[in-house]
Every structure is written in C-alpha cells, then in structure tokens.
CSV table of C-alpha atoms in Angstrom, one decimal:
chain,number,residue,atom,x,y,z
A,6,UNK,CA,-10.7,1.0,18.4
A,7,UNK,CA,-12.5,3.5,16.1
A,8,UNK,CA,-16.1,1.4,14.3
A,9,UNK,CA,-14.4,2.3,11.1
A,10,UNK,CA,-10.6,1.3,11.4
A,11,UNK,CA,-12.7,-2.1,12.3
A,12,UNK,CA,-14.2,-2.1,9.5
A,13,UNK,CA,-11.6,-1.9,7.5
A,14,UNK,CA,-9.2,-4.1,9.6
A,15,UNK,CA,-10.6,-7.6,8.3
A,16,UNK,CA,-10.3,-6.9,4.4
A,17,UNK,CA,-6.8,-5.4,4.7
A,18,UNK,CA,-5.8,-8.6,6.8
A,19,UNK,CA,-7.5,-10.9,4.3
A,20,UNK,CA,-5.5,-9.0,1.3
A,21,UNK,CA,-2.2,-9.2,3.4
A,22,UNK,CA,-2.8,-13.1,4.2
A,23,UNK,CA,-3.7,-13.6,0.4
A,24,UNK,CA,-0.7,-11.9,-0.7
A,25,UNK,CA,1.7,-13.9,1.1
A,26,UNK,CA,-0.1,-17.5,0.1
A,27,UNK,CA,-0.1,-15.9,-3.5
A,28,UNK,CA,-4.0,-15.8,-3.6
A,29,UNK,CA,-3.2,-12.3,-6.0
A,30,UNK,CA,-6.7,-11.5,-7.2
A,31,UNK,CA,-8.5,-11.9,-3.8
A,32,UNK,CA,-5.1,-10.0,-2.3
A,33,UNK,CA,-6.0,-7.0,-4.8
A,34,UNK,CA,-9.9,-7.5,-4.5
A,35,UNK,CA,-9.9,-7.5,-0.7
A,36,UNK,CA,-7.3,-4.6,-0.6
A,37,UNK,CA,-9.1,-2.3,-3.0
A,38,UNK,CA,-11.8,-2.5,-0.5
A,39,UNK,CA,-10.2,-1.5,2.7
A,40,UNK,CA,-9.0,1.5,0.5
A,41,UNK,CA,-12.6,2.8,0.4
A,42,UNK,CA,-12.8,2.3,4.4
A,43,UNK,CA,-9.8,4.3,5.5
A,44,UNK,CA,-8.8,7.4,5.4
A,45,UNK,CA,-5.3,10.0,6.6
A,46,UNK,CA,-2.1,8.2,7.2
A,47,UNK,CA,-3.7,4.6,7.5
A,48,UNK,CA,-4.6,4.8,3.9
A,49,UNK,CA,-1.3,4.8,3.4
A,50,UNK,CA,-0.1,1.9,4.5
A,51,UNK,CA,-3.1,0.2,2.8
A,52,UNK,CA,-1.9,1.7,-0.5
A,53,UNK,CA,1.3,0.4,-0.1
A,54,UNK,CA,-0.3,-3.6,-0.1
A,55,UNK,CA,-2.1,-2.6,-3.2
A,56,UNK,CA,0.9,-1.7,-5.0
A,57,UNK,CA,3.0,-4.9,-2.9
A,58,UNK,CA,-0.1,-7.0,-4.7
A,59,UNK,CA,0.7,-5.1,-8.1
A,60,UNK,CA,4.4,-6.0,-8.0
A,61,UNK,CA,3.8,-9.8,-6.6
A,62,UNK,CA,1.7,-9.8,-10.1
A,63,UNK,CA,4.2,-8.5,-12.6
A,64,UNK,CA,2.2,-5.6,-13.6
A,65,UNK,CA,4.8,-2.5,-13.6
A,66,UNK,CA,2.6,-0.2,-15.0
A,67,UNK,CA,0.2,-1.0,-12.4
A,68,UNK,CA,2.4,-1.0,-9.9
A,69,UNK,CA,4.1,2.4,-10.8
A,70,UNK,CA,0.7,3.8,-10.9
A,71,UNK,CA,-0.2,2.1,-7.2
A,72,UNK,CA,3.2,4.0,-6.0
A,73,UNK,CA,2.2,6.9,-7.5
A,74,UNK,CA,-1.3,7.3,-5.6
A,75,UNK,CA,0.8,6.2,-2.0
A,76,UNK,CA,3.2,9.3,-3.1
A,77,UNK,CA,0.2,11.8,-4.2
A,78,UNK,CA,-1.7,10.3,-0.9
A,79,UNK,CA,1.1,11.3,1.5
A,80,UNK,CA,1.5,14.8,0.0
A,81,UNK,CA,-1.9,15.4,0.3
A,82,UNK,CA,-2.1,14.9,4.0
A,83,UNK,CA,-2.2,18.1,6.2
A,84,UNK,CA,0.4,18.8,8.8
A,85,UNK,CA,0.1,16.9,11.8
A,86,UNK,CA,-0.4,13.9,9.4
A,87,UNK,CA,2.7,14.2,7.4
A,88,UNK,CA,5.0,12.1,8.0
A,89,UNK,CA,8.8,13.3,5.6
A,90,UNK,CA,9.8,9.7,6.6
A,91,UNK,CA,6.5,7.9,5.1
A,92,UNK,CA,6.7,10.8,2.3
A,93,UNK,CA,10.0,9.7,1.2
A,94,UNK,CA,9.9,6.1,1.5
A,95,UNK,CA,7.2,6.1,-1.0
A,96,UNK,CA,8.9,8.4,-3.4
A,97,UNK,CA,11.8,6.3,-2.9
A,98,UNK,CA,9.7,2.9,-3.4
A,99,UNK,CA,8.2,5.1,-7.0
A,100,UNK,CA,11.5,5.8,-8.3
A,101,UNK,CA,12.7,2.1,-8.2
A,102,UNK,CA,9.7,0.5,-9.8
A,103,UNK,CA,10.8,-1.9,-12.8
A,104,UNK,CA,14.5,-1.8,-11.7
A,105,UNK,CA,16.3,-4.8,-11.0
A,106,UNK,CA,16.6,-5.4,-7.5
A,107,UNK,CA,20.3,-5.7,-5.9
A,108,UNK,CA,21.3,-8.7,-3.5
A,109,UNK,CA,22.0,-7.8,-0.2
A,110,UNK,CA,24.9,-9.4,0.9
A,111,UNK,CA,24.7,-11.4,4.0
A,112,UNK,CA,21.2,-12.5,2.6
C-alpha cells in the first residue's frame, strides 16, 4: 500500500466509525482531514462521508454544498480516472438533497 493512502486510511476509518455511533463532529473533523491526504478517484469516496456526515447532521445547505464538491471532484478527474458510473451517482446523490426520501417496499 502506497505511504500516503496509509496515511490517510486511519482518519477516514475514524470519521466512518464516528458517523455510524453518531460521534458527528469528530465524524466531520476526522473526515476533513483525510480530504487533505488523498487525492484522484479516492478523494471521492472520502467526499462522499463528508457530505454522509453533513446529512446525519441536518445541515442541507451543507450537505448540498458537500455533494457539489463530490460532483465538481469527479468531473475534474482526467480520463482513465473517470468513472460515468461514480459521475453520475453523485450528480444523482446532488439532485435529491433536501427531498423527502421514499420507502422502499420490502424494507
């Protein structure tokens, strides 16, 4: 493994582990700094916790803003880094900000 993705690996675990016990501010804390460590497609995924941590607080404009730097990241990547799939799940994930979430059925 790459010296930097292992840098980054423990504060984007911590911000993940903190999410899901509801620990928001040391989720966002710890998350904002595994931004800084990362870079190209990984980055991605690491801006998609920030704005998961953005939404677990409430904060829609915050959140909306998070979703827009995932979309703006992904559309800034050269080819060969692209990925439509990523691309369009975050422009997807944008677009339903603030929107009441429909019930799957079954769940």
């Amino acid at each position: 493994m790459p010296e930097r993705a292992a840098v980054h690996d423990p504060p984007y675990r911590l911000a993940w582990v903190s999410l899901q016990i509801g620990a928001l501010d040391q989720a966002l804390a710890a998350a904002q700094r595994a931004v800084g460590m990362v870079y190209g497609p990984r980055k991605g995924r690491v801006l998609i916790l920030v704005a998961e941590i953005q939404n677990a607080r409430g904060d829609v404009k915050a959140e909306r803003a998070a979703r827009q730097t995932v979309v703006d990241h992904y559309a800034s990547l050269p080819p060969g880094h692209r990925s439509e799939k990523a691309e369009a799940s975050a422009r997807a994930a944008l677009a339903a900000v603030g929107k009441p979430e429909t019930a799957t059925p079954g769940k």
